Tab-separated table of N, CA and C in Angstrom:
chain	number	residue	atom	x	y	z
N	1	UNK	N	-14.858	8.419	-28.743
N	1	UNK	CA	-13.567	8.980	-29.067
N	1	UNK	C	-13.106	9.960	-27.995
N	2	UNK	N	-14.073	10.612	-27.384
N	2	UNK	CA	-13.753	11.539	-26.295
N	2	UNK	C	-13.037	10.795	-25.167
N	3	UNK	N	-13.426	9.536	-24.931
N	3	UNK	CA	-12.816	8.735	-23.870
N	3	UNK	C	-11.330	8.508	-24.109
N	4	UNK	N	-10.900	8.614	-25.357
N	4	UNK	CA	-9.488	8.426	-25.691
N	4	UNK	C	-8.770	9.744	-25.912
N	5	UNK	N	-9.398	10.851	-25.484
N	5	UNK	CA	-8.735	12.146	-25.528
N	5	UNK	C	-8.972	12.962	-26.783
N	6	UNK	N	-9.875	12.545	-27.641
N	6	UNK	CA	-10.137	13.293	-28.872
N	6	UNK	C	-10.937	14.557	-28.571
N	7	UNK	N	-10.701	15.578	-29.370
N	7	UNK	CA	-11.544	16.768	-29.347
N	7	UNK	C	-12.715	16.454	-30.277
N	8	UNK	N	-13.937	16.551	-29.766
N	8	UNK	CA	-15.111	16.082	-30.493
N	8	UNK	C	-15.990	17.241	-30.946
N	9	UNK	N	-16.244	17.265	-32.245
N	9	UNK	CA	-17.214	18.180	-32.843
N	9	UNK	C	-18.348	17.311	-33.358
N	10	UNK	N	-19.572	17.692	-33.077
N	10	UNK	CA	-20.698	16.864	-33.501
N	10	UNK	C	-21.799	17.720	-34.105
N	11	UNK	N	-22.611	17.070	-34.913
N	11	UNK	CA	-23.782	17.707	-35.508
N	11	UNK	C	-25.019	17.080	-34.890
N	12	UNK	N	-26.007	17.904	-34.588
N	12	UNK	CA	-27.288	17.396	-34.114
N	12	UNK	C	-28.335	18.481	-34.312
N	13	UNK	N	-29.599	18.110	-34.163
N	13	UNK	CA	-30.687	19.076	-34.235
N	13	UNK	C	-30.705	19.903	-32.946
N	14	UNK	N	-31.342	21.051	-33.004
N	14	UNK	CA	-31.382	21.961	-31.859
N	14	UNK	C	-31.919	21.287	-30.605
N	15	UNK	N	-32.912	20.403	-30.756
N	15	UNK	CA	-33.496	19.775	-29.570
N	15	UNK	C	-32.595	18.708	-28.948
N	16	UNK	N	-31.462	18.402	-29.573
N	16	UNK	CA	-30.531	17.425	-29.005
N	16	UNK	C	-29.271	18.034	-28.429
N	17	UNK	N	-29.143	19.346	-28.518
N	17	UNK	CA	-27.902	20.002	-28.106
N	17	UNK	C	-27.595	19.774	-26.627
N	18	UNK	N	-28.561	19.921	-25.742
N	18	UNK	CA	-28.297	19.730	-24.307
N	18	UNK	C	-27.825	18.315	-24.017
N	19	UNK	N	-28.465	17.332	-24.640
N	19	UNK	CA	-28.062	15.943	-24.408
N	19	UNK	C	-26.646	15.691	-24.912
N	20	UNK	N	-26.330	16.184	-26.097
N	20	UNK	CA	-24.997	15.981	-26.664
N	20	UNK	C	-23.949	16.702	-25.814
N	21	UNK	N	-24.282	17.874	-25.328
N	21	UNK	CA	-23.350	18.600	-24.452
N	21	UNK	C	-23.089	17.808	-23.179
N	22	UNK	N	-24.128	17.178	-22.628
N	22	UNK	CA	-23.951	16.398	-21.398
N	22	UNK	C	-23.070	15.176	-21.616
N	23	UNK	N	-22.931	14.758	-22.866
N	23	UNK	CA	-22.065	13.617	-23.181
N	23	UNK	C	-20.616	14.037	-23.396
N	24	UNK	N	-20.357	15.351	-23.409
N	24	UNK	CA	-18.976	15.828	-23.437
N	24	UNK	C	-18.464	16.377	-24.752
N	25	UNK	N	-19.322	16.606	-25.736
N	25	UNK	CA	-18.838	17.164	-27.006
N	25	UNK	C	-18.214	18.532	-26.778
N	26	UNK	N	-17.121	18.796	-27.483
N	26	UNK	CA	-16.433	20.085	-27.360
N	26	UNK	C	-17.123	21.170	-28.181
N	27	UNK	N	-17.561	20.806	-29.393
N	27	UNK	CA	-18.269	21.736	-30.268
N	27	UNK	C	-19.517	21.053	-30.780
N	28	UNK	N	-20.616	21.779	-30.774
N	28	UNK	CA	-21.885	21.221	-31.243
N	28	UNK	C	-22.454	22.175	-32.282
N	29	UNK	N	-22.787	21.627	-33.433
N	29	UNK	CA	-23.347	22.431	-34.513
N	29	UNK	C	-24.754	21.925	-34.809
N	30	UNK	N	-25.707	22.828	-34.790
N	30	UNK	CA	-27.088	22.503	-35.153
N	30	UNK	C	-27.123	22.409	-36.676
N	31	UNK	N	-27.230	21.200	-37.187
N	31	UNK	CA	-27.150	21.005	-38.635
N	31	UNK	C	-28.327	21.613	-39.386
N	32	UNK	N	-29.385	21.981	-38.679
N	32	UNK	CA	-30.552	22.583	-39.323
N	32	UNK	C	-30.464	24.113	-39.362
N	33	UNK	N	-29.530	24.667	-38.627
N	33	UNK	CA	-29.416	26.127	-38.533
N	33	UNK	C	-28.812	26.711	-39.807
N	34	UNK	N	-29.220	27.923	-40.111
N	34	UNK	CA	-28.647	28.618	-41.254
N	34	UNK	C	-27.160	28.848	-40.983
N	35	UNK	N	-26.332	28.565	-41.955
N	35	UNK	CA	-24.892	28.756	-41.811
N	35	UNK	C	-24.170	27.574	-41.199
N	36	UNK	N	-24.865	26.475	-40.945
N	36	UNK	CA	-24.219	25.307	-40.330
N	36	UNK	C	-23.114	24.744	-41.219
N	37	UNK	N	-23.369	24.662	-42.524
N	37	UNK	CA	-22.356	24.128	-43.444
N	37	UNK	C	-21.112	25.001	-43.450
N	38	UNK	N	-21.309	26.299	-43.457
N	38	UNK	CA	-20.175	27.225	-43.457
N	38	UNK	C	-19.383	27.104	-42.155
N	39	UNK	N	-20.103	26.967	-41.040
N	39	UNK	CA	-19.425	26.814	-39.750
N	39	UNK	C	-18.588	25.541	-39.736
N	40	UNK	N	-19.147	24.472	-40.254
N	40	UNK	CA	-18.423	23.208	-40.301
N	40	UNK	C	-17.200	23.325	-41.212
N	41	UNK	N	-17.353	23.949	-42.355
N	41	UNK	CA	-16.211	24.131	-43.269
N	41	UNK	C	-15.124	24.986	-42.634
N	42	UNK	N	-15.504	25.940	-41.779
N	42	UNK	CA	-14.504	26.791	-41.125
N	42	UNK	C	-13.663	25.992	-40.127
N	43	UNK	N	-14.183	24.864	-39.696
N	43	UNK	CA	-13.458	24.009	-38.752
N	43	UNK	C	-12.700	22.888	-39.458
N	44	UNK	N	-12.758	22.841	-40.773
N	44	UNK	CA	-12.179	21.738	-41.548
N	44	UNK	C	-10.759	21.436	-41.100
N	45	UNK	N	-10.403	20.188	-41.239
N	45	UNK	CA	-9.104	19.705	-40.821
N	45	UNK	C	-9.272	18.632	-39.762
N	46	UNK	N	-10.316	17.809	-39.941
N	46	UNK	CA	-10.612	16.753	-38.981
N	46	UNK	C	-9.740	15.527	-39.233
N	47	UNK	N	-9.381	14.838	-38.158
N	47	UNK	CA	-8.628	13.582	-38.257
N	47	UNK	C	-9.544	12.414	-38.579
N	48	UNK	N	-10.745	12.425	-37.992
N	48	UNK	CA	-11.711	11.342	-38.174
N	48	UNK	C	-13.105	11.940	-38.307
N	49	UNK	N	-13.868	11.418	-39.243
N	49	UNK	CA	-15.291	11.724	-39.323
N	49	UNK	C	-16.014	10.399	-39.200
N	50	UNK	N	-16.885	10.293	-38.204
N	50	UNK	CA	-17.684	9.092	-37.987
N	50	UNK	C	-19.109	9.404	-38.400
N	51	UNK	N	-19.563	8.757	-39.460
N	51	UNK	CA	-20.913	8.969	-39.979
N	51	UNK	C	-21.784	7.804	-39.537
N	52	UNK	N	-22.741	8.082	-38.659
N	52	UNK	CA	-23.614	7.013	-38.179
N	52	UNK	C	-25.089	7.313	-38.448
N	53	UNK	N	-25.326	8.128	-39.476
N	53	UNK	CA	-26.697	8.500	-39.817
N	53	UNK	C	-27.089	7.811	-41.121
N	54	UNK	N	-28.044	6.872	-41.054
N	54	UNK	CA	-28.404	6.106	-42.251
N	54	UNK	C	-28.856	6.942	-43.441
N	55	UNK	N	-29.599	7.986	-43.207
N	55	UNK	CA	-30.115	8.777	-44.326
N	55	UNK	C	-29.511	10.173	-44.305
N	56	UNK	N	-28.224	10.229	-44.098
N	56	UNK	CA	-27.538	11.506	-44.011
N	56	UNK	C	-27.582	12.230	-45.348
N	57	UNK	N	-27.723	13.537	-45.294
N	57	UNK	CA	-27.688	14.332	-46.516
N	57	UNK	C	-26.251	14.640	-46.911
N	58	UNK	N	-25.308	14.278	-46.052
N	58	UNK	CA	-23.897	14.511	-46.331
N	58	UNK	C	-23.325	13.263	-46.997
N	59	UNK	N	-22.678	13.450	-48.123
N	59	UNK	CA	-22.074	12.325	-48.828
N	59	UNK	C	-20.573	12.326	-48.581
N	60	UNK	N	-19.912	11.217	-48.910
N	60	UNK	CA	-18.473	11.166	-48.661
N	60	UNK	C	-17.722	12.301	-49.355
N	61	UNK	N	-17.961	12.561	-50.634
N	61	UNK	CA	-17.165	13.640	-51.235
N	61	UNK	C	-17.278	14.959	-50.473
N	62	UNK	N	-18.463	15.288	-49.961
N	62	UNK	CA	-18.622	16.521	-49.183
N	62	UNK	C	-17.875	16.433	-47.858
N	63	UNK	N	-18.115	15.354	-47.118
N	63	UNK	CA	-17.469	15.186	-45.809
N	63	UNK	C	-15.967	14.995	-45.965
N	64	UNK	N	-15.556	14.334	-47.028
N	64	UNK	CA	-14.131	14.099	-47.249
N	64	UNK	C	-13.330	15.382	-47.362
N	65	UNK	N	-13.963	16.438	-47.830
N	65	UNK	CA	-13.269	17.735	-47.939
N	65	UNK	C	-12.947	18.326	-46.566
N	66	UNK	N	-13.610	17.830	-45.533
N	66	UNK	CA	-13.381	18.338	-44.180
N	66	UNK	C	-12.212	17.645	-43.479
N	67	UNK	N	-11.719	16.564	-44.079
N	67	UNK	CA	-10.618	15.812	-43.488
N	67	UNK	C	-9.270	16.456	-43.812
N	68	UNK	N	-8.306	16.242	-42.932
N	68	UNK	CA	-6.946	16.689	-43.200
N	68	UNK	C	-6.388	15.886	-44.377
N	69	UNK	N	-5.640	16.551	-45.236
N	69	UNK	CA	-5.003	15.865	-46.359
N	69	UNK	C	-3.639	15.337	-45.942
N	70	UNK	N	-3.312	14.184	-46.455
N	70	UNK	CA	-2.011	13.543	-46.259
N	70	UNK	C	-1.641	13.360	-44.793
N	71	UNK	N	-2.641	13.073	-43.967
N	71	UNK	CA	-2.415	12.822	-42.536
N	71	UNK	C	-3.073	11.504	-42.124
N	72	UNK	N	-3.390	10.637	-43.080
N	72	UNK	CA	-4.091	9.376	-42.806
N	72	UNK	C	-5.409	9.612	-42.080
N	73	UNK	N	-6.040	10.739	-42.377
N	73	UNK	CA	-7.337	11.017	-41.769
N	73	UNK	C	-8.354	10.029	-42.319
N	74	UNK	N	-9.398	9.771	-41.531
N	74	UNK	CA	-10.330	8.706	-41.888
N	74	UNK	C	-11.777	9.169	-41.855
N	75	UNK	N	-12.530	8.728	-42.859
N	75	UNK	CA	-13.980	8.867	-42.891
N	75	UNK	C	-14.511	7.465	-42.659
N	76	UNK	N	-15.241	7.276	-41.560
N	76	UNK	CA	-15.758	5.954	-41.204
N	76	UNK	C	-17.279	6.024	-41.195
N	77	UNK	N	-17.892	5.139	-41.962
N	77	UNK	CA	-19.347	5.101	-42.016
N	77	UNK	C	-19.839	3.777	-41.446
N	78	UNK	N	-20.799	3.852	-40.548
N	78	UNK	CA	-21.418	2.629	-40.036
N	78	UNK	C	-22.581	2.215	-40.939
N	79	UNK	N	-22.790	2.996	-41.989
N	79	UNK	CA	-23.873	2.728	-42.926
N	79	UNK	C	-23.255	2.251	-44.234
N	80	UNK	N	-23.360	0.960	-44.496
N	80	UNK	CA	-22.818	0.420	-45.738
N	80	UNK	C	-23.943	0.226	-46.748
N	81	UNK	N	-23.618	0.274	-48.030
N	81	UNK	CA	-24.639	0.026	-49.047
N	81	UNK	C	-24.877	-1.462	-49.288
N	82	UNK	N	-24.233	-2.312	-48.510
N	82	UNK	CA	-24.320	-3.753	-48.760
N	82	UNK	C	-25.760	-4.264	-48.703
N	83	UNK	N	-26.499	-3.903	-47.652
N	83	UNK	CA	-27.868	-4.409	-47.536
N	83	UNK	C	-28.787	-3.841	-48.601
N	84	UNK	N	-28.718	-2.529	-48.826
N	84	UNK	CA	-29.605	-1.939	-49.841
N	84	UNK	C	-29.257	-2.454	-51.231
N	85	UNK	N	-27.970	-2.640	-51.521
N	85	UNK	CA	-27.582	-3.183	-52.824
N	85	UNK	C	-27.999	-4.641	-52.966
N	86	UNK	N	-27.917	-5.411	-51.879
N	86	UNK	CA	-28.353	-6.806	-51.920
N	86	UNK	C	-29.856	-6.887	-52.163
N	87	UNK	N	-30.603	-6.005	-51.508
N	87	UNK	CA	-32.048	-5.959	-51.741
N	87	UNK	C	-32.362	-5.629	-53.197
N	88	UNK	N	-31.607	-4.699	-53.764
N	88	UNK	CA	-31.879	-4.234	-55.124
N	88	UNK	C	-31.365	-5.189	-56.201
N	89	UNK	N	-30.196	-5.816	-55.980
N	89	UNK	CA	-29.550	-6.583	-57.041
N	89	UNK	C	-29.315	-8.053	-56.715
N	90	UNK	N	-29.764	-8.509	-55.560
N	90	UNK	CA	-29.500	-9.886	-55.153
N	90	UNK	C	-28.161	-9.983	-54.455
N	91	UNK	N	-27.858	-11.170	-53.934
N	91	UNK	CA	-26.647	-11.343	-53.129
N	91	UNK	C	-25.381	-11.082	-53.939
N	92	UNK	N	-25.264	-11.734	-55.077
N	92	UNK	CA	-24.037	-11.579	-55.868
N	92	UNK	C	-23.919	-10.160	-56.430
N	93	UNK	N	-24.961	-9.688	-57.089
N	93	UNK	CA	-24.924	-8.348	-57.671
N	93	UNK	C	-24.760	-7.264	-56.620
N	94	UNK	N	-25.457	-7.410	-55.485
N	94	UNK	CA	-25.356	-6.438	-54.417
N	94	UNK	C	-23.972	-6.391	-53.797
N	95	UNK	N	-23.375	-7.570	-53.636
N	95	UNK	CA	-22.016	-7.629	-53.081
N	95	UNK	C	-21.015	-6.970	-54.019
N	96	UNK	N	-21.149	-7.254	-55.320
N	96	UNK	CA	-20.251	-6.653	-56.305
N	96	UNK	C	-20.432	-5.134	-56.325
N	97	UNK	N	-21.692	-4.664	-56.307
N	97	UNK	CA	-21.955	-3.217	-56.308
N	97	UNK	C	-21.384	-2.547	-55.061
N	98	UNK	N	-21.550	-3.183	-53.904
N	98	UNK	CA	-21.032	-2.613	-52.654
N	98	UNK	C	-19.507	-2.559	-52.673
N	99	UNK	N	-18.878	-3.635	-53.135
N	99	UNK	CA	-17.412	-3.637	-53.213
N	99	UNK	C	-16.916	-2.602	-54.218
N	100	UNK	N	-17.670	-2.426	-55.307
N	100	UNK	CA	-17.309	-1.400	-56.283
N	100	UNK	C	-17.367	-0.015	-55.667
N	101	UNK	N	-18.400	0.234	-54.866
N	101	UNK	CA	-18.512	1.532	-54.213
N	101	UNK	C	-17.379	1.739	-53.215
N	102	UNK	N	-17.063	0.691	-52.455
N	102	UNK	CA	-15.959	0.795	-51.498
N	102	UNK	C	-14.649	1.095	-52.227
N	103	UNK	N	-14.414	0.411	-53.352
N	103	UNK	CA	-13.195	0.644	-54.126
N	103	UNK	C	-13.156	2.072	-54.668
N	104	UNK	N	-14.279	2.539	-55.192
N	104	UNK	CA	-14.344	3.903	-55.721
N	104	UNK	C	-14.060	4.926	-54.637
N	105	UNK	N	-14.720	4.774	-53.476
N	105	UNK	CA	-14.489	5.714	-52.372
N	105	UNK	C	-13.039	5.620	-51.884
N	106	UNK	N	-12.501	4.419	-51.880
N	106	UNK	CA	-11.107	4.243	-51.470
N	106	UNK	C	-10.151	4.962	-52.399
N	107	UNK	N	-10.411	4.857	-53.703
N	107	UNK	CA	-9.561	5.557	-54.674
N	107	UNK	C	-9.714	7.066	-54.557
N	108	UNK	N	-10.963	7.535	-54.393
N	108	UNK	CA	-11.194	8.970	-54.243
N	108	UNK	C	-10.443	9.524	-53.041
N	109	UNK	N	-10.517	8.804	-51.940
N	109	UNK	CA	-9.899	9.317	-50.714
N	109	UNK	C	-8.378	9.203	-50.749
N	110	UNK	N	-7.861	8.139	-51.364
N	110	UNK	CA	-6.405	7.934	-51.352
N	110	UNK	C	-5.662	8.966	-52.194
N	111	UNK	N	-6.350	9.614	-53.124
N	111	UNK	CA	-5.684	10.642	-53.939
N	111	UNK	C	-5.202	11.808	-53.087
N	112	UNK	N	-5.764	11.969	-51.874
N	112	UNK	CA	-5.375	13.063	-50.990
N	112	UNK	C	-4.833	12.560	-49.663
N	113	UNK	N	-4.456	11.287	-49.605
N	113	UNK	CA	-3.901	10.737	-48.375
N	113	UNK	C	-4.918	10.563	-47.274
N	114	UNK	N	-6.159	10.282	-47.660
N	114	UNK	CA	-7.243	10.074	-46.710
N	114	UNK	C	-7.724	8.631	-46.847
N	115	UNK	N	-8.480	8.166	-45.865
N	115	UNK	CA	-8.984	6.794	-45.899
N	115	UNK	C	-10.502	6.792	-45.756
N	116	UNK	N	-11.157	5.927	-46.505
N	116	UNK	CA	-12.603	5.736	-46.429
N	116	UNK	C	-12.832	4.316	-45.938
N	117	UNK	N	-13.627	4.152	-44.890
N	117	UNK	CA	-13.858	2.828	-44.309
N	117	UNK	C	-15.324	2.634	-43.953
N	118	UNK	N	-15.735	1.383	-43.934
N	118	UNK	CA	-17.020	1.008	-43.359
N	118	UNK	C	-16.724	0.368	-42.016
N	119	UNK	N	-17.508	0.672	-41.028
N	119	UNK	CA	-17.379	0.035	-39.719
N	119	UNK	C	-18.474	-1.024	-39.630
N	120	UNK	N	-18.078	-2.244	-39.460
N	120	UNK	CA	-19.019	-3.355	-39.341
N	120	UNK	C	-18.892	-3.951	-37.949
N	121	UNK	N	-20.009	-4.338	-37.378
N	121	UNK	CA	-20.003	-4.912	-36.041
N	121	UNK	C	-19.706	-6.399	-36.119
N	122	UNK	N	-18.716	-6.811	-35.385
N	122	UNK	CA	-18.387	-8.221	-35.233
N	122	UNK	C	-18.281	-8.470	-33.732
N	123	UNK	N	-19.102	-9.354	-33.172
N	123	UNK	CA	-19.030	-9.600	-31.727
N	123	UNK	C	-17.616	-9.979	-31.298
N	124	UNK	N	-17.139	-9.328	-30.264
N	124	UNK	CA	-15.789	-9.555	-29.800
N	124	UNK	C	-15.771	-9.319	-28.289
N	125	UNK	N	-15.518	-10.368	-27.525
N	125	UNK	CA	-15.538	-10.285	-26.073
N	125	UNK	C	-14.561	-9.274	-25.511
N	126	UNK	N	-13.358	-9.208	-26.071
N	126	UNK	CA	-12.351	-8.277	-25.572
N	126	UNK	C	-12.787	-6.830	-25.819
N	127	UNK	N	-13.348	-6.558	-27.000
N	127	UNK	CA	-13.818	-5.201	-27.296
N	127	UNK	C	-14.973	-4.821	-26.372
N	128	UNK	N	-15.899	-5.749	-26.144
N	128	UNK	CA	-17.016	-5.464	-25.240
N	128	UNK	C	-16.528	-5.235	-23.813
N	129	UNK	N	-15.508	-5.970	-23.385
N	129	UNK	CA	-14.935	-5.765	-22.051
N	129	UNK	C	-14.300	-4.370	-21.950
N	130	UNK	N	-13.663	-3.922	-23.026
N	130	UNK	CA	-13.081	-2.578	-23.045
N	130	UNK	C	-14.181	-1.523	-22.904
N	131	UNK	N	-15.256	-1.696	-23.661
N	131	UNK	CA	-16.372	-0.757	-23.584
N	131	UNK	C	-16.984	-0.775	-22.186
N	132	UNK	N	-17.158	-1.972	-21.610
N	132	UNK	CA	-17.716	-2.080	-20.254
N	132	UNK	C	-16.833	-1.345	-19.249
N	133	UNK	N	-15.519	-1.451	-19.411
N	133	UNK	CA	-14.601	-0.738	-18.527
N	133	UNK	C	-14.745	0.773	-18.650
N	134	UNK	N	-14.911	1.257	-19.879
N	134	UNK	CA	-15.119	2.695	-20.095
N	134	UNK	C	-16.409	3.164	-19.436
N	135	UNK	N	-17.452	2.337	-19.517
N	135	UNK	CA	-18.722	2.672	-18.869
N	135	UNK	C	-18.547	2.683	-17.358
N	136	UNK	N	-17.912	1.648	-16.823
N	136	UNK	CA	-17.714	1.546	-15.370
N	136	UNK	C	-16.931	2.733	-14.811
N	137	UNK	N	-15.961	3.238	-15.592
N	137	UNK	CA	-15.149	4.375	-15.150
N	137	UNK	C	-15.818	5.716	-15.448
N	138	UNK	N	-16.998	5.677	-16.063
N	138	UNK	CA	-17.715	6.903	-16.382
N	138	UNK	C	-17.132	7.673	-17.552
N	139	UNK	N	-16.298	7.011	-18.349
N	139	UNK	CA	-15.683	7.687	-19.491
N	139	UNK	C	-16.630	7.757	-20.687
N	140	UNK	N	-17.564	6.839	-20.766
N	140	UNK	CA	-18.630	6.920	-21.753
N	140	UNK	C	-19.948	6.673	-21.038
N	141	UNK	N	-20.997	7.269	-21.578
N	141	UNK	CA	-22.308	7.177	-20.941
N	141	UNK	C	-23.300	6.561	-21.925
N	142	UNK	N	-23.742	5.336	-21.662
N	142	UNK	CA	-24.765	4.765	-22.537
N	142	UNK	C	-26.063	5.559	-22.393
N	143	UNK	N	-26.724	5.797	-23.498
N	143	UNK	CA	-27.971	6.560	-23.487
N	143	UNK	C	-29.081	5.655	-24.003
N	144	UNK	N	-30.097	5.460	-23.173
N	144	UNK	CA	-31.236	4.628	-23.538
N	144	UNK	C	-32.424	5.545	-23.822
N	145	UNK	N	-32.965	5.414	-25.011
N	145	UNK	CA	-34.126	6.204	-25.411
N	145	UNK	C	-35.399	5.618	-24.823
N	146	UNK	N	-35.638	4.322	-25.081
N	146	UNK	CA	-36.873	3.675	-24.656
N	146	UNK	C	-36.603	2.197	-24.398
N	147	UNK	N	-37.316	1.638	-23.408
N	147	UNK	CA	-37.244	0.204	-23.123
N	147	UNK	C	-38.619	-0.401	-23.407
N	148	UNK	N	-38.632	-1.468	-24.189
N	148	UNK	CA	-39.863	-2.189	-24.520
N	148	UNK	C	-39.774	-3.605	-23.962
N	149	UNK	N	-40.896	-4.154	-23.541
N	149	UNK	CA	-40.949	-5.574	-23.202
N	149	UNK	C	-40.947	-6.366	-24.501
N	150	UNK	N	-40.544	-7.625	-24.426
N	150	UNK	CA	-40.448	-8.462	-25.621
N	150	UNK	C	-41.778	-8.512	-26.374
N	151	UNK	N	-42.861	-8.549	-25.635
N	151	UNK	CA	-44.186	-8.623	-26.268
N	151	UNK	C	-44.488	-7.372	-27.091
N	152	UNK	N	-43.763	-6.308	-26.850
N	152	UNK	CA	-43.971	-5.049	-27.568
N	152	UNK	C	-43.014	-4.889	-28.750
N	153	UNK	N	-42.436	-5.987	-29.207
N	153	UNK	CA	-41.445	-5.927	-30.288
N	153	UNK	C	-41.945	-5.154	-31.512
N	154	UNK	N	-43.193	-5.337	-31.979
N	154	UNK	CA	-43.639	-4.530	-33.129
N	154	UNK	C	-43.594	-3.025	-32.847
N	155	UNK	N	-43.933	-2.628	-31.623
N	155	UNK	CA	-43.861	-1.209	-31.254
N	155	UNK	C	-42.405	-0.725	-31.242
N	156	UNK	N	-41.523	-1.568	-30.739
N	156	UNK	CA	-40.098	-1.220	-30.707
N	156	UNK	C	-39.571	-1.023	-32.127
N	157	UNK	N	-39.961	-1.913	-33.010
N	157	UNK	CA	-39.529	-1.823	-34.410
N	157	UNK	C	-40.015	-0.519	-35.036
N	158	UNK	N	-41.272	-0.191	-34.840
N	158	UNK	CA	-41.830	1.045	-35.386
N	158	UNK	C	-41.156	2.272	-34.774
N	159	UNK	N	-40.842	2.179	-33.496
N	159	UNK	CA	-40.148	3.285	-32.811
N	159	UNK	C	-38.792	3.546	-33.474
N	160	UNK	N	-38.048	2.485	-33.740
N	160	UNK	CA	-36.738	2.635	-34.376
N	160	UNK	C	-36.893	3.162	-35.798
N	161	UNK	N	-37.861	2.634	-36.525
N	161	UNK	CA	-38.094	3.083	-37.906
N	161	UNK	C	-38.462	4.554	-37.986
N	162	UNK	N	-39.064	5.098	-36.921
N	162	UNK	CA	-39.498	6.501	-36.948
N	162	UNK	C	-38.314	7.460	-37.012
N	163	UNK	N	-37.137	7.017	-36.569
N	163	UNK	CA	-35.929	7.836	-36.649
N	163	UNK	C	-35.843	8.891	-35.564
N	164	UNK	N	-34.770	9.685	-35.626
N	164	UNK	CA	-34.496	10.775	-34.681
N	164	UNK	C	-34.578	10.316	-33.233
N	165	UNK	N	-33.957	9.190	-32.938
N	165	UNK	CA	-33.946	8.674	-31.576
N	165	UNK	C	-32.883	9.411	-30.762
N	166	UNK	N	-33.040	9.429	-29.485
N	166	UNK	CA	-32.097	10.091	-28.582
N	166	UNK	C	-31.393	9.063	-27.702
N	167	UNK	N	-30.992	7.966	-28.292
N	167	UNK	CA	-30.315	6.896	-27.572
N	167	UNK	C	-30.740	5.560	-28.152
N	168	UNK	N	-30.367	4.516	-27.476
N	168	UNK	CA	-30.670	3.160	-27.935
N	168	UNK	C	-32.070	2.736	-27.511
N	169	UNK	N	-32.646	1.897	-28.323
N	169	UNK	CA	-33.922	1.284	-27.997
N	169	UNK	C	-33.611	-0.116	-27.483
N	170	UNK	N	-34.116	-0.440	-26.318
N	170	UNK	CA	-33.822	-1.712	-25.663
N	170	UNK	C	-35.083	-2.566	-25.627
N	171	UNK	N	-34.919	-3.849	-25.947
N	171	UNK	CA	-36.015	-4.809	-25.814
N	171	UNK	C	-35.651	-5.724	-24.653
N	172	UNK	N	-36.485	-5.728	-23.620
N	172	UNK	CA	-36.246	-6.515	-22.416
N	172	UNK	C	-36.756	-7.940	-22.653
N	173	UNK	N	-35.824	-8.886	-22.731
N	173	UNK	CA	-36.217	-10.274	-22.948
N	173	UNK	C	-36.206	-11.064	-21.647
N	174	UNK	N	-35.798	-10.440	-20.552
N	174	UNK	CA	-35.689	-11.146	-19.267
N	174	UNK	C	-37.044	-11.683	-18.802
N	175	UNK	N	-38.112	-10.972	-19.096
N	175	UNK	CA	-39.430	-11.385	-18.652
N	175	UNK	C	-39.994	-12.551	-19.477
N	176	UNK	N	-39.299	-12.947	-20.520
N	176	UNK	CA	-39.782	-14.032	-21.408
N	176	UNK	C	-39.503	-15.405	-20.831
N	177	UNK	N	-38.662	-15.495	-19.870
N	177	UNK	CA	-38.237	-16.805	-19.352
N	177	UNK	C	-39.257	-17.446	-18.494
C-alpha cells in the first residue's frame, strides 16, 4: 500500500521493528508492549486494515472500531474461516458456515458504512506483472526468510508451521530437474 502513496501504520513484535522500518512503514507499534492497544486506538480513523495474521488476537469487531465510519473504509483479512470450517463441518457445512460468517461481518460493518472483506489469491498474470514492476522500480521489497531445497520440503513445512517468520519461505525446485 505504501507503493501507492498510503500512510502505513503496522504492528509487529519488538524484534521486527528494524525490518519493518526498512520496508518503509510510517508508524510501527510493538503489539507486545504495554499500552499498545491504547496507542493504536489513539490513531483510530484508518481507511484500510489488512489483517494477514492467521492466529491474530484481534477480532473484526475490535479492529473495525479503528476504521473511519461512513467513508467506505475496509477491513480485509487474508485469513478466511473457509478451510477451518470445512475441516470441522465438511464441504457443504463448512461453506455454509463460512458464508454465514461473511454475511454477519458484512452486516456488522455496513451499519457504520464500513466494509468487511476476505482477500483470496487467484492467479492473474496482469496482477503479477504489476507486482513485478513495483519490485523492479524498488517500490516494494520482497523479503525472503529462508530458502529450502525441494528435498527439504518437510523442514520447510515445519519452518512455516513454527510461525513468526520474517519473510517468505521459498522452496527451490530448480535443482529437481
